[in-house]
Short mmCIF file of C-alpha atoms in Angstrom, two decimals:
data_model
loop_
_atom_site.label_atom_id
_atom_site.label_comp_id
_atom_site.label_asym_id
_atom_site.label_seq_id
_atom_site.Cartn_x
_atom_site.Cartn_y
_atom_site.Cartn_z
CA MET A 124 -60.21 9.08 -183.11
CA LYS A 125 -60.96 12.67 -182.43
CA PRO A 126 -59.36 15.28 -184.83
CA TYR A 127 -56.50 17.15 -183.34
CA GLY A 128 -53.96 20.05 -184.21
CA TYR A 129 -50.34 19.48 -184.99
CA VAL A 130 -47.41 21.77 -184.32
CA ARG A 131 -43.79 20.90 -185.16
CA ALA A 132 -41.36 22.59 -182.66
CA ARG A 133 -38.07 23.72 -183.81
CA SER A 134 -36.67 24.64 -180.42
CA VAL A 135 -37.29 23.73 -176.80
CA GLU A 136 -38.61 27.19 -176.22
CA GLU A 137 -41.03 26.91 -179.11
CA ALA A 138 -42.13 23.51 -177.88
CA THR A 139 -42.99 24.67 -174.31
CA ALA A 140 -44.64 27.78 -175.70
CA ALA A 141 -46.78 25.70 -178.07
CA HIS A 142 -47.77 23.35 -175.34
CA ALA A 143 -48.85 26.34 -173.13
CA ALA A 144 -50.80 27.86 -175.99
CA HIS A 145 -52.88 24.70 -176.98
CA PRO A 146 -55.31 23.29 -174.45
CA GLY A 147 -55.03 19.43 -174.30
CA ALA A 148 -51.56 19.57 -175.90
CA ARG A 149 -49.33 16.50 -175.78
CA TYR A 150 -45.62 16.24 -176.77
CA LEU A 151 -44.95 13.73 -179.61
CA ALA A 152 -41.55 12.26 -179.95
CA GLY A 153 -41.36 8.74 -181.25
CA GLY A 154 -44.92 8.18 -180.57
CA THR A 155 -44.70 4.39 -180.23
CA ASN A 156 -46.74 4.41 -177.06
CA LEU A 157 -48.75 7.74 -177.54
CA VAL A 158 -50.00 6.86 -180.98
CA ASP A 159 -51.02 3.49 -179.73
CA LEU A 160 -52.86 4.90 -176.81
CA MET A 161 -54.57 7.43 -179.18
CA LYS A 162 -55.90 4.45 -181.32
CA HIS A 163 -57.23 2.94 -178.05
CA GLY A 164 -59.02 6.14 -177.13
CA VAL A 165 -56.95 6.29 -173.96
CA GLU A 166 -55.12 9.47 -175.06
CA THR A 167 -57.29 12.20 -176.58
CA PRO A 168 -54.94 15.12 -177.30
CA GLY A 169 -56.26 18.50 -178.64
CA THR A 170 -52.87 19.22 -180.19
CA LEU A 171 -49.71 17.20 -180.77
CA VAL A 172 -46.50 19.26 -180.26
CA ASP A 173 -43.91 17.37 -182.33
CA VAL A 174 -40.59 17.49 -180.43
CA SER A 175 -38.92 14.72 -182.37
CA ARG A 176 -36.85 17.03 -184.42
CA LEU A 177 -35.53 19.18 -181.58
CA PRO A 178 -31.71 19.38 -181.45
CA LEU A 179 -31.64 16.96 -178.49
CA ASP A 180 -30.42 13.98 -180.37
CA THR A 181 -26.78 13.55 -179.21
CA VAL A 182 -24.86 11.76 -176.43
CA GLU A 183 -22.18 14.16 -175.00
CA GLU A 184 -19.46 13.88 -172.51
CA PRO A 185 -19.75 16.65 -169.93
CA PRO A 186 -16.43 18.18 -168.73
CA GLY A 187 -16.93 16.64 -165.25
CA GLY A 188 -17.41 13.02 -166.68
CA GLY A 189 -20.51 10.91 -167.18
CA LEU A 190 -22.64 11.13 -170.23
CA ARG A 191 -25.46 13.48 -171.22
CA VAL A 192 -28.05 11.77 -173.31
CA GLY A 193 -30.44 14.05 -175.33
CA ALA A 194 -34.03 13.30 -174.89
CA THR A 195 -34.66 12.46 -178.57
CA VAL A 196 -31.74 9.95 -178.87
CA ARG A 197 -33.31 6.77 -180.11
CA ASN A 198 -33.26 3.78 -178.00
CA SER A 199 -31.41 1.76 -180.68
CA ASP A 200 -28.60 4.53 -180.85
CA LEU A 201 -28.26 4.65 -177.19
CA ALA A 202 -27.85 0.92 -176.88
CA ALA A 203 -25.18 0.75 -179.57
CA HIS A 204 -23.26 3.91 -178.41
CA PRO A 205 -19.72 2.68 -177.71
CA LEU A 206 -19.31 4.67 -174.48
CA VAL A 207 -22.62 3.37 -173.09
CA ARG A 208 -21.71 -0.13 -174.09
CA GLU A 209 -18.26 0.29 -172.45
CA ARG A 210 -18.98 2.43 -169.23
CA TYR A 211 -22.81 1.66 -168.58
CA PRO A 212 -23.26 -1.91 -169.83
CA VAL A 213 -26.36 -2.36 -167.73
CA LEU A 214 -28.09 0.40 -169.78
CA SER A 215 -27.38 -1.06 -173.21
CA GLN A 216 -28.42 -4.44 -172.05
CA ALA A 217 -31.61 -3.08 -170.68
CA LEU A 218 -32.45 -1.28 -173.86
CA LEU A 219 -31.72 -4.32 -176.04
CA ALA A 220 -33.95 -6.48 -173.82
CA GLY A 221 -36.91 -4.16 -174.62
CA ALA A 222 -39.30 -3.96 -177.47
CA SER A 223 -38.11 -4.86 -181.08
CA GLY A 224 -35.49 -3.64 -183.41
CA GLN A 225 -37.91 -1.48 -185.34
CA LEU A 226 -39.53 -0.15 -182.28
CA ARG A 227 -36.11 0.81 -180.81
CA ASN A 228 -35.44 2.77 -183.97
CA ILE A 229 -38.29 4.97 -183.36
CA ALA A 230 -38.59 5.29 -179.54
CA THR A 231 -36.75 8.05 -177.78
CA THR A 232 -34.95 8.28 -174.42
CA GLY A 233 -37.37 10.81 -172.94
CA GLY A 234 -40.46 8.83 -174.31
CA ASN A 235 -39.19 5.54 -172.90
CA LEU A 236 -39.39 7.13 -169.49
CA LEU A 237 -42.91 8.48 -170.03
CA GLN A 238 -44.47 5.42 -171.55
CA ARG A 239 -47.60 4.13 -169.80
CA THR A 240 -48.38 0.69 -168.12
CA ARG A 241 -49.34 -2.14 -170.38
CA CYS A 242 -52.07 -3.20 -167.95
CA PRO A 243 -54.89 -4.41 -170.18
CA TYR A 244 -57.54 -2.63 -168.24
CA PHE A 245 -55.69 0.70 -168.64
CA GLN A 246 -55.75 0.16 -172.38
CA ASP A 247 -59.37 -0.84 -172.59
CA THR A 248 -61.85 2.16 -172.15
CA GLY A 249 -64.68 -0.34 -171.63
CA THR A 250 -63.43 -1.36 -168.07
CA PRO A 251 -62.77 0.50 -164.84
CA CYS A 252 -59.33 1.80 -164.28
CA ASN A 253 -58.25 4.53 -161.66
CA LYS A 254 -55.17 5.29 -163.82
CA ARG A 255 -57.12 6.11 -166.92
CA ALA A 256 -60.39 7.38 -165.35
CA PRO A 257 -59.83 8.27 -161.53
CA GLY A 258 -62.50 7.16 -159.34
CA THR A 259 -63.79 4.26 -161.53
CA GLY A 260 -61.97 1.53 -159.64
CA CYS A 261 -59.31 -1.16 -160.41
CA ALA A 262 -60.45 -4.02 -162.61
CA ALA A 263 -57.00 -5.65 -162.29
CA ARG A 264 -57.03 -6.14 -158.51
CA GLU A 265 -59.50 -8.98 -158.78
CA GLY A 266 -59.18 -9.51 -162.49
CA VAL A 267 -56.38 -10.82 -164.70
CA HIS A 268 -53.22 -9.69 -162.87
CA ARG A 269 -50.51 -12.20 -163.46
CA ASP A 270 -48.34 -9.47 -164.89
CA HIS A 271 -48.94 -6.97 -162.21
CA ALA A 272 -47.19 -5.46 -159.21
CA VAL A 273 -46.02 -7.28 -155.99
CA LEU A 274 -44.35 -4.31 -154.37
CA GLY A 275 -45.64 -0.72 -153.64
CA HIS A 276 -49.13 -1.16 -155.01
CA SER A 277 -52.17 0.49 -153.56
CA PRO A 278 -55.88 -0.44 -153.25
CA HIS A 279 -56.36 1.91 -156.19
CA CYS A 280 -53.78 0.48 -158.66
CA VAL A 281 -51.66 -2.66 -159.11
CA ALA A 282 -50.06 -1.56 -162.49
CA THR A 283 -46.31 -1.99 -163.31
CA HIS A 284 -44.01 0.36 -165.10
CA PRO A 285 -43.05 -1.30 -168.32
CA SER A 286 -39.75 0.24 -169.14
CA ASP A 287 -36.49 -1.85 -169.03
CA MET A 288 -34.34 1.33 -169.66
CA ALA A 289 -35.65 3.10 -166.64
CA VAL A 290 -34.68 0.13 -164.36
CA ALA A 291 -31.13 0.54 -165.64
CA LEU A 292 -31.14 4.21 -165.13
CA ALA A 293 -32.36 3.92 -161.61
CA ALA A 294 -29.53 1.47 -160.79
CA LEU A 295 -27.00 3.98 -162.27
CA ASP A 296 -28.26 7.00 -160.33
CA ALA A 297 -29.06 8.83 -163.52
CA THR A 298 -30.98 12.08 -163.47
CA VAL A 299 -33.59 13.54 -165.75
CA GLU A 300 -33.35 17.22 -166.99
CA LEU A 301 -36.69 18.90 -167.53
CA ARG A 302 -37.70 22.28 -169.01
CA GLY A 303 -41.03 23.82 -168.34
CA PRO A 304 -42.99 27.01 -167.92
CA ASP A 305 -41.11 27.70 -164.62
CA GLY A 306 -37.68 26.94 -166.02
CA GLU A 307 -35.39 24.06 -165.61
CA ARG A 308 -35.08 21.48 -163.00
CA THR A 309 -33.43 18.09 -162.52
CA VAL A 310 -34.94 15.00 -160.92
CA PRO A 311 -33.22 11.76 -159.99
CA VAL A 312 -34.64 8.82 -161.99
CA THR A 313 -35.29 7.01 -158.62
CA GLU A 314 -37.77 9.94 -157.71
CA PHE A 315 -38.98 10.41 -161.35
CA HIS A 316 -41.73 7.78 -161.31
CA ARG A 317 -44.30 7.61 -158.48
CA LEU A 318 -46.00 4.86 -156.53
CA PRO A 319 -49.72 4.87 -157.22
CA GLY A 320 -51.06 5.69 -153.80
CA ASP A 321 -54.29 7.64 -154.04
CA HIS A 322 -53.29 9.16 -157.48
CA PRO A 323 -52.46 6.35 -159.85
CA GLU A 324 -53.35 8.73 -162.81
CA ARG A 325 -49.99 10.46 -162.10
CA ASP A 326 -47.14 8.12 -163.25
CA THR A 327 -44.46 10.63 -162.72
CA VAL A 328 -43.61 13.85 -161.06
CA VAL A 329 -43.43 15.72 -164.34
CA ARG A 330 -45.39 19.01 -164.04
CA PRO A 331 -47.96 20.27 -166.71
CA GLY A 332 -46.07 21.60 -169.75
CA GLU A 333 -42.70 20.26 -168.74
CA LEU A 334 -40.48 18.61 -171.39
CA ILE A 335 -37.68 16.15 -170.83
CA THR A 336 -34.46 17.65 -172.44
CA ALA A 337 -31.92 15.10 -171.28
CA VAL A 338 -30.95 12.09 -169.11
CA VAL A 339 -27.56 12.40 -167.44
CA LEU A 340 -25.53 9.45 -166.38
CA PRO A 341 -23.20 10.32 -163.52
CA PRO A 342 -19.39 9.84 -163.51
CA GLY A 343 -19.70 7.94 -160.25
CA THR A 344 -21.21 4.84 -161.78
CA ALA A 345 -19.23 4.92 -165.05
CA GLY A 346 -17.12 1.90 -165.69
CA LEU A 347 -18.50 -0.06 -162.54
CA PRO A 348 -19.46 -3.77 -163.20
CA SER A 349 -23.11 -3.88 -164.12
CA ALA A 350 -25.67 -6.18 -165.76
CA TYR A 351 -29.32 -6.56 -166.66
CA ARG A 352 -31.28 -9.74 -166.58
CA LYS A 353 -34.93 -10.09 -167.62
CA ALA A 354 -37.51 -12.84 -167.36
CA ARG A 355 -40.45 -12.88 -169.82
CA ASP A 356 -42.95 -15.12 -171.37
CA ARG A 357 -41.08 -15.53 -174.58
CA ALA A 358 -37.47 -15.33 -175.48
CA SER A 359 -37.65 -11.89 -177.07
CA TYR A 360 -40.00 -8.99 -177.63
CA ALA A 361 -42.24 -9.16 -174.50
CA PHE A 362 -42.48 -7.13 -171.44
CA ALA A 363 -40.78 -8.16 -168.25
CA LEU A 364 -42.46 -10.55 -165.63
CA ALA A 365 -39.45 -9.55 -163.52
CA SER A 366 -36.15 -8.01 -164.37
CA VAL A 367 -32.98 -6.98 -162.46
CA ALA A 368 -30.49 -4.20 -163.05
CA ALA A 369 -27.42 -4.42 -160.81
CA VAL A 370 -24.32 -2.48 -160.23
CA LEU A 371 -21.69 -4.01 -157.97
CA ASP A 372 -18.17 -2.82 -157.23
CA VAL A 373 -16.07 -5.04 -154.89
CA ALA A 374 -12.92 -3.40 -153.32
CA GLY A 375 -9.44 -5.02 -153.11
CA ASP A 376 -10.26 -6.22 -149.65
CA GLY A 377 -13.08 -8.26 -150.92
CA THR A 378 -15.95 -6.07 -149.47
CA VAL A 379 -18.67 -4.22 -151.36
CA ARG A 380 -17.69 -0.67 -152.10
CA HIS A 381 -20.67 0.27 -154.33
CA VAL A 382 -23.91 -1.64 -154.87
CA ALA A 383 -27.19 -0.66 -156.54
CA LEU A 384 -29.99 -3.16 -157.27
CA ALA A 385 -33.23 -2.29 -159.03
CA PHE A 386 -36.20 -4.45 -160.04
CA GLY A 387 -38.39 -4.01 -163.07
CA GLY A 388 -41.84 -5.52 -163.66
CA LEU A 389 -42.57 -5.70 -159.91
CA ALA A 390 -43.94 -2.13 -159.11
CA HIS A 391 -45.39 1.13 -160.38
CA ARG A 392 -41.90 2.38 -160.77
CA PRO A 393 -38.35 0.93 -161.13
CA TRP A 394 -37.83 -0.41 -157.62
CA ARG A 395 -34.46 0.37 -155.96
CA ALA A 396 -33.76 -2.33 -153.37
CA ARG A 397 -32.44 -0.10 -150.60
CA LEU A 398 -32.76 -2.87 -147.98
CA ALA A 399 -30.67 -5.18 -149.96
CA GLU A 400 -28.09 -2.60 -150.77
CA THR A 401 -27.76 -1.51 -147.15
CA ALA A 402 -27.28 -5.06 -146.14
CA LEU A 403 -24.47 -5.68 -148.82
CA LEU A 404 -22.62 -2.34 -148.54
CA GLY A 405 -19.28 -3.05 -146.74
CA ALA A 406 -19.90 -6.71 -146.44
CA ALA A 407 -18.30 -9.53 -148.38
CA PRO A 408 -20.57 -10.62 -151.19
CA THR A 409 -20.82 -14.32 -150.30
CA GLU A 410 -23.62 -16.43 -151.59
CA ASP A 411 -25.23 -16.33 -148.21
CA ALA A 412 -24.86 -12.50 -147.91
CA LEU A 413 -26.41 -12.07 -151.41
CA ALA A 414 -29.25 -14.41 -150.54
CA HIS A 415 -30.10 -12.72 -147.26
CA ALA A 416 -29.95 -9.31 -148.72
CA VAL A 417 -32.26 -10.04 -151.65
CA GLU A 418 -34.60 -11.90 -149.25
CA ALA A 419 -34.73 -8.77 -147.00
CA GLU A 420 -35.83 -6.72 -149.83
CA LEU A 421 -38.53 -9.16 -151.24
CA GLY A 422 -39.85 -9.63 -147.81
CA LEU A 423 -41.66 -6.37 -148.66
CA ALA A 424 -43.61 -8.05 -151.37
CA GLN A 425 -47.34 -8.34 -151.19
CA PRO A 426 -48.41 -10.54 -154.12
CA LEU A 427 -51.72 -10.56 -155.71
CA ARG A 428 -53.91 -13.76 -156.12
CA ASP A 429 -52.14 -14.79 -159.33
CA ASN A 430 -48.69 -13.35 -159.30
CA ALA A 431 -46.95 -14.86 -156.34
CA PHE A 432 -44.57 -16.57 -158.73
CA LYS A 433 -42.90 -13.24 -159.41
CA VAL A 434 -41.29 -13.12 -155.83
CA PRO A 435 -39.05 -16.28 -156.25
CA LEU A 436 -38.47 -15.31 -159.89
CA ALA A 437 -37.18 -11.83 -158.95
CA ARG A 438 -35.09 -13.39 -156.03
CA ASN A 439 -33.42 -15.87 -158.28
CA LEU A 440 -32.76 -13.24 -161.03
CA ALA A 441 -31.26 -10.85 -158.44
CA HIS A 442 -29.29 -13.46 -156.63
CA ARG A 443 -27.79 -14.77 -160.00
CA VAL A 444 -26.90 -11.40 -161.43
CA LEU A 445 -25.29 -10.26 -158.22
CA SER A 446 -23.28 -13.45 -157.89
CA GLU A 447 -22.15 -13.22 -161.45
CA LEU A 448 -20.96 -9.67 -160.89
CA ALA A 449 -19.22 -10.65 -157.67
CA ALA A 450 -17.38 -13.53 -159.33
CA ASP A 451 -16.28 -11.50 -162.33
CA ARG A 452 -14.13 -9.07 -160.47
CA PRO A 453 -10.34 -9.24 -161.54
CA MET B 87 -58.49 10.57 -195.81
CA SER B 88 -55.82 12.70 -197.55
CA THR B 89 -55.81 14.06 -201.03
CA ALA B 90 -53.06 14.75 -203.53
CA HIS B 91 -51.80 18.28 -203.31
CA PRO B 92 -49.38 20.32 -205.42
CA PRO B 93 -45.81 20.73 -203.93
CA GLN B 94 -45.50 23.70 -201.51
CA ASP B 95 -42.53 25.48 -200.23
CA ARG B 96 -43.70 25.23 -196.66
CA ALA B 97 -44.30 21.57 -196.29
CA GLY B 98 -45.58 20.47 -192.85
CA THR B 99 -47.57 23.61 -192.22
CA PRO B 100 -51.23 23.46 -191.45
CA ASP B 101 -53.48 23.88 -194.34
CA ALA B 102 -55.77 26.78 -193.25
CA GLY B 103 -58.60 25.54 -195.35
CA ASP B 104 -59.02 22.32 -193.50
CA GLY B 105 -59.67 23.37 -189.95
CA HIS B 106 -62.73 22.65 -187.80
CA PRO B 107 -65.89 24.50 -188.98
CA ASP B 108 -65.82 26.45 -185.74
CA GLY B 109 -62.58 28.02 -186.56
CA ALA B 110 -60.30 25.77 -184.19
CA ALA B 111 -56.89 24.58 -185.10
CA PRO B 112 -56.50 22.91 -188.41
CA THR B 113 -56.64 19.11 -188.38
CA ARG B 114 -54.88 18.51 -191.75
CA SER B 115 -51.51 19.61 -192.91
CA ARG B 116 -49.28 19.48 -195.98
CA VAL B 117 -46.49 17.01 -195.98
CA THR B 118 -43.72 16.13 -198.55
CA PHE B 119 -41.65 12.94 -198.44
CA ARG B 120 -40.20 10.46 -200.87
CA VAL B 121 -41.48 6.92 -201.31
CA ASN B 122 -39.24 4.54 -203.20
CA GLY B 123 -37.47 7.44 -204.83
CA GLU B 124 -40.69 9.17 -205.96
CA PRO B 125 -41.82 12.49 -204.44
CA ALA B 126 -45.13 12.36 -202.57
CA ASP B 127 -46.93 15.78 -201.81
CA LEU B 128 -50.04 15.36 -199.81
CA THR B 129 -52.43 16.90 -197.42
CA VAL B 130 -52.97 14.53 -194.70
CA ASP B 131 -55.34 14.23 -191.74
CA HIS B 132 -53.17 14.45 -188.59
CA ARG B 133 -54.55 11.11 -187.58
CA ALA B 134 -53.27 9.35 -190.60
CA THR B 135 -50.33 6.98 -190.05
CA LEU B 136 -47.68 6.51 -192.60
CA LEU B 137 -49.15 3.07 -193.17
CA ASP B 138 -52.62 4.51 -193.96
CA VAL B 139 -51.03 6.99 -196.54
CA LEU B 140 -48.83 4.38 -198.17
CA ARG B 141 -51.87 1.90 -198.64
CA GLU B 142 -54.79 4.24 -199.07
CA ASP B 143 -53.37 7.26 -200.87
CA LEU B 144 -50.31 6.00 -202.71
CA GLY B 145 -51.71 2.54 -203.55
CA LEU B 146 -48.77 0.76 -202.02
CA THR B 147 -50.50 -2.11 -200.34
CA GLY B 148 -47.31 -4.25 -199.81
CA ALA B 149 -46.90 -3.01 -196.21
CA LYS B 150 -49.70 -4.77 -194.36
CA LYS B 151 -51.85 -3.64 -191.53
CA GLY B 152 -51.67 -6.69 -189.15
CA CYS B 153 -52.28 -5.47 -185.56
CA ASP B 154 -52.17 -1.85 -186.16
CA HIS B 155 -50.54 -1.46 -182.63
CA GLY B 156 -46.80 -2.12 -183.26
CA GLN B 157 -47.01 -5.68 -182.09
CA CYS B 158 -46.64 -7.80 -185.25
CA GLY B 159 -44.28 -5.95 -187.52
CA ALA B 160 -46.23 -6.56 -190.81
CA CYS B 161 -46.13 -2.90 -191.48
CA THR B 162 -42.33 -2.57 -191.28
CA VAL B 163 -40.83 -0.22 -193.86
CA LEU B 164 -37.51 1.62 -194.07
CA VAL B 165 -37.54 5.37 -193.08
CA ASP B 166 -34.33 7.16 -193.76
CA GLY B 167 -32.67 3.75 -194.03
CA ARG B 168 -33.95 2.50 -190.75
CA ARG B 169 -36.72 -0.11 -190.26
CA ALA B 170 -39.76 1.26 -188.44
CA ASN B 171 -43.33 0.20 -187.71
CA SER B 172 -45.32 2.45 -190.23
CA CYS B 173 -48.54 1.89 -188.21
CA LEU B 174 -47.25 3.97 -185.34
CA LEU B 175 -45.67 6.73 -187.37
CA LEU B 176 -47.90 9.67 -188.02
CA ALA B 177 -47.70 10.76 -191.70
CA VAL B 178 -47.67 14.43 -190.72
CA ALA B 179 -44.49 13.91 -188.78
CA GLN B 180 -42.69 12.38 -191.76
CA ASP B 181 -42.09 15.48 -193.70
CA GLY B 182 -38.81 15.18 -195.66
CA ALA B 183 -38.52 11.60 -194.96
CA GLU B 184 -37.02 9.04 -197.48
CA VAL B 185 -39.31 5.95 -197.30
CA ILE B 186 -38.61 2.49 -198.86
CA THR B 187 -41.41 -0.03 -198.92
CA ILE B 188 -41.38 -3.62 -200.15
CA GLU B 189 -42.31 -2.26 -203.60
CA GLY B 190 -38.98 -0.48 -203.72
CA LEU B 191 -36.62 -3.28 -202.75
CA ALA B 192 -36.20 -4.84 -206.18
CA ALA B 193 -34.15 -3.07 -208.89
CA GLY B 194 -36.71 -3.07 -211.69
CA ASP B 195 -37.39 -6.82 -212.59
CA GLU B 196 -34.36 -7.98 -210.62
CA LEU B 197 -35.41 -9.12 -207.11
CA HIS B 198 -33.44 -8.07 -204.08
CA PRO B 199 -31.25 -11.02 -203.08
CA LEU B 200 -33.30 -11.49 -199.89
CA GLN B 201 -36.57 -11.72 -201.90
CA GLN B 202 -34.98 -14.39 -204.18
CA ALA B 203 -33.71 -16.27 -200.99
CA PHE B 204 -37.29 -16.23 -199.53
CA LEU B 205 -38.55 -17.84 -202.80
CA ASP B 206 -35.62 -20.32 -202.86
CA ARG B 207 -36.17 -21.27 -199.17
CA ASP B 208 -39.99 -21.23 -199.33
CA ALA B 209 -39.87 -18.77 -196.41
CA PHE B 210 -43.57 -18.16 -196.17
CA GLN B 211 -46.90 -19.84 -196.19
CA CYS B 212 -49.73 -17.32 -196.30
CA GLY B 213 -47.38 -14.41 -197.16
CA TYR B 214 -49.07 -11.76 -195.00
CA CYS B 215 -45.99 -11.09 -192.72
CA THR B 216 -43.50 -11.37 -195.66
CA SER B 217 -43.34 -7.68 -196.70
CA GLY B 218 -42.47 -6.71 -193.12
CA GLN B 219 -40.06 -9.64 -192.60
CA LEU B 220 -38.13 -8.56 -195.80
CA CYS B 221 -38.02 -4.83 -194.92
CA SER B 222 -37.12 -5.74 -191.30
CA ALA B 223 -34.27 -8.00 -192.48
CA VAL B 224 -32.89 -5.42 -194.87
CA GLY B 225 -32.85 -2.84 -192.03
CA MET B 226 -31.22 -5.40 -189.76
CA PHE B 227 -28.46 -6.07 -192.29
CA ALA B 228 -27.50 -2.33 -191.96
CA GLU B 229 -27.60 -2.47 -188.30
CA ALA B 230 -25.38 -5.41 -187.90
CA ALA B 231 -23.00 -4.08 -190.53
CA ALA B 232 -22.75 -0.80 -188.37
CA GLY B 233 -21.73 -2.92 -185.45
CA HIS B 234 -24.97 -2.49 -183.44
CA PRO B 235 -25.30 -5.17 -180.82
CA SER B 236 -28.38 -7.12 -179.97
CA HIS B 237 -29.81 -8.89 -176.71
CA VAL B 238 -27.78 -11.98 -177.67
CA THR B 239 -24.53 -10.23 -178.72
CA ASP B 240 -21.67 -10.84 -176.16
CA PRO B 241 -21.73 -7.76 -173.80
CA ALA B 242 -17.98 -7.58 -173.88
CA ARG B 243 -17.86 -7.05 -177.59
CA PRO B 244 -17.17 -3.32 -178.12
CA ALA B 245 -19.99 -1.66 -180.18
CA GLY B 246 -19.33 -0.25 -183.64
CA ARG B 247 -15.95 -1.94 -184.30
CA GLY B 248 -16.86 -3.81 -187.41
CA PRO B 249 -19.98 -5.75 -188.38
CA VAL B 250 -21.73 -8.27 -186.08
CA GLU B 251 -21.84 -11.77 -187.44
CA LEU B 252 -25.43 -12.75 -188.12
CA THR B 253 -25.61 -16.19 -186.60
CA PRO B 254 -29.11 -17.92 -186.54
CA ALA B 255 -29.30 -16.79 -182.80
CA GLU B 256 -28.72 -13.19 -183.81
CA ILE B 257 -31.11 -13.39 -186.69
CA ARG B 258 -33.88 -14.81 -184.53
CA GLU B 259 -33.43 -12.10 -181.92
CA ARG B 260 -33.17 -9.18 -184.33
CA LEU B 261 -36.20 -10.31 -186.25
CA SER B 262 -38.38 -10.95 -183.14
CA GLY B 263 -40.34 -7.88 -183.87
CA ASN B 264 -41.85 -9.64 -186.96
CA LEU B 265 -44.36 -12.33 -186.09
CA CYS B 266 -45.33 -15.12 -188.50
CA ARG B 267 -48.53 -17.01 -187.38
CA CYS B 268 -47.94 -19.68 -189.96
CA GLY B 269 -44.78 -20.45 -188.17
CA ALA B 270 -42.40 -20.19 -191.18
CA TYR B 271 -39.55 -19.02 -188.93
CA PRO B 272 -37.00 -21.89 -189.66
CA HIS B 273 -37.16 -21.13 -193.46
CA ILE B 274 -37.05 -17.32 -192.84
CA VAL B 275 -33.95 -17.68 -190.77
CA ALA B 276 -32.45 -19.91 -193.43
CA ALA B 277 -33.23 -17.43 -196.20
CA VAL B 278 -31.81 -14.56 -194.19
CA GLU B 279 -28.67 -16.66 -193.45
CA ASP B 280 -28.25 -17.35 -197.13
CA VAL B 281 -27.99 -13.65 -197.90
CA THR B 282 -25.51 -13.06 -195.11
CA ARG B 283 -23.08 -15.70 -196.42
#
């Protein structure tokens, strides 16, 4: 590993200034993914700007409702937060379905969003990978790609985004607050991660030097019935083959008043199933309606040679979760 | 990798004497933390993990370097009371931390009840994962006592309202970050269960 500098930031201003002042700087929070990638030689920072002690470690209730989650709130603390558990159950469930107890104690909210794909070719500097080394090709497309994308992939990259948390945040219409050299801005989680297209090296829309300061859960989805379901190769501590985050609110007349469905493990970003949602909104959530809606979305799938199994897996997960949420209503 | 260094009042600041020969930014820094109650004052290479420093500088070889990528849990220690993979924590970032390793679990010659339970239940074969299993389980006890839910906890159960009962299913889920390639899991679960009773 190449030697590098280290700066501990004590304020957001200090962090962004240090990032600007050091060429090749990277922000370090929990480091559970960054340090690992440094060991692999995939990340080669010139300087680490440690943001783990910034005063961004609280969950607050803004005056207008919802929750504002500081970027350095640990995954375990967020999952266990009584208000998250009560009002945004899908988020707590998604967090607890990811990683291990000791990793969740280290990993942060901001870092979870910024984690990189676990595509084995991305992590292996001895193989071609357009995400790691643009222009070298994609070894996964014809290689080992059972875990890879079935939606939204490009000829240049078939990687998936590994986060469970981000899938729940996408379904909850959460937003990300960023602070950078040009000031502050807010990005919806659904637009935070990119599809690979011609530039798979760009996972997100984060600009150079920008720092995530918070994730905001909106009042609109607070308290709505929601759930997360994940399929993986072992019962615990594995990345998703496919996962589903769903929010479903059925009105008194038996029609769908609010629905959000997001898939994990299928694409380069959390995949909001807009076709399925459009089909369900205002309709009665019958078994047939749910099946047709999910089918409409997964009709977009373009499986690779060895991962077609993900399509029926995702279909069954989504149908089951929506069906349970529809049946659960008082 | 790192060398012992007298205590300083500006722990965590770069050591100006350890920069690149060409005058670039320093690549080593002074750091102060406590390990098993004893102060440690060191100048560490920024690349050194907490696991590296524990094993190579402080002679505490109980925490094991299994995969070195956060996938096996053999390096699990307690940092500020919380279990963590020491192979993924950079030592330089641990300034001021309170670290407990397997060497610090016993009270003198008296084993921690979980250590005794592992002996009573024969909860290991080769023993390589055992330090991590023990530290992870001790961290888990605190999490469950604080009411933290797990993936298998009933979603309807309010968080933080009293301890979560550590059933075998809860123990298995909560310790899934600690692999045992000998497959001693049934005895590990039994030993942990003994201590929760």
